[in-house]
mmCIF file of C-alpha atoms in Angstrom:
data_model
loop_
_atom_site.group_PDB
_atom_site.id
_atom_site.type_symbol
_atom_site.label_atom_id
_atom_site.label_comp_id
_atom_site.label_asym_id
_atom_site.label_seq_id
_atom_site.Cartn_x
_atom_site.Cartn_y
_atom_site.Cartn_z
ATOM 1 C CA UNK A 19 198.486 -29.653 72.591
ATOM 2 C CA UNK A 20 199.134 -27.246 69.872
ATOM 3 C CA UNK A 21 202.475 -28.391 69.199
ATOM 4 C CA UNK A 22 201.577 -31.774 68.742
ATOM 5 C CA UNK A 23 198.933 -31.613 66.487
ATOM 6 C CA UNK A 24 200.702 -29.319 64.042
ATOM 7 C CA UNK A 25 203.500 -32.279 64.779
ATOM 8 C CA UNK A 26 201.461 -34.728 63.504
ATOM 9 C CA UNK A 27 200.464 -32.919 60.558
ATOM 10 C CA UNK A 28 203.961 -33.023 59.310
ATOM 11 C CA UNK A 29 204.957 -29.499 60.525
ATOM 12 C CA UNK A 30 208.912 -29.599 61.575
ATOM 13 C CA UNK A 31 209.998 -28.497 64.719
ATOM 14 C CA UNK A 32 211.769 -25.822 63.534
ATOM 15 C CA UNK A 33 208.587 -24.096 62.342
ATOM 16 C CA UNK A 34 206.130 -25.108 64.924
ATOM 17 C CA UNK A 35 208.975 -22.948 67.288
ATOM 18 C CA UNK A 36 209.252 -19.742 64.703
ATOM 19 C CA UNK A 37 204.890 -19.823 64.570
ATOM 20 C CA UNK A 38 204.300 -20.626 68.059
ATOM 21 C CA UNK A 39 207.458 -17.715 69.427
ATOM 22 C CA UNK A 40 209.298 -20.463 71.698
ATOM 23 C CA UNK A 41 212.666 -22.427 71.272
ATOM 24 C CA UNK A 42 213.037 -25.499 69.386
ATOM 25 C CA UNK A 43 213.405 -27.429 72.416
ATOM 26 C CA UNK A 44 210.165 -26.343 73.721
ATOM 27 C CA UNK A 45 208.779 -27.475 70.907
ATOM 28 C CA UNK A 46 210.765 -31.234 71.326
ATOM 29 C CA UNK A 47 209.596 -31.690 74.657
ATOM 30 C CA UNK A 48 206.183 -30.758 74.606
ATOM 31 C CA UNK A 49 206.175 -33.733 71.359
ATOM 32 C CA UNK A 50 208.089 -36.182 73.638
ATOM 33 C CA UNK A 51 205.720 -35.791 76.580
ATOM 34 C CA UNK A 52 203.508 -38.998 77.302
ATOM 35 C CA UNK A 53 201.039 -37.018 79.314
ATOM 36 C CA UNK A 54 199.074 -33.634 77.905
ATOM 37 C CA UNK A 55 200.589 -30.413 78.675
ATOM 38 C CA UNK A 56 198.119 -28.079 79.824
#
């Protein structure tokens, strides 16, 4: 859920991964996911 807000708030995905300690495309499918990751 994380992810996504700071998504939406215009953070790239390359930051959201360096902040949040997890790969880039972590970060790119948590954002594409229709349904909430708990």
């Amino acid at each position: 859920m994380e992810m996504s807000v700071l998504h939406r708030q215009g953070m790239s995905i390359r930051a959201i991964a360096r902040q949040l300690s997890c790969s880039r495309e972590t970060v790119r499918r948590y954002i594409r996911s229709p349904l909430p990751v708990a």
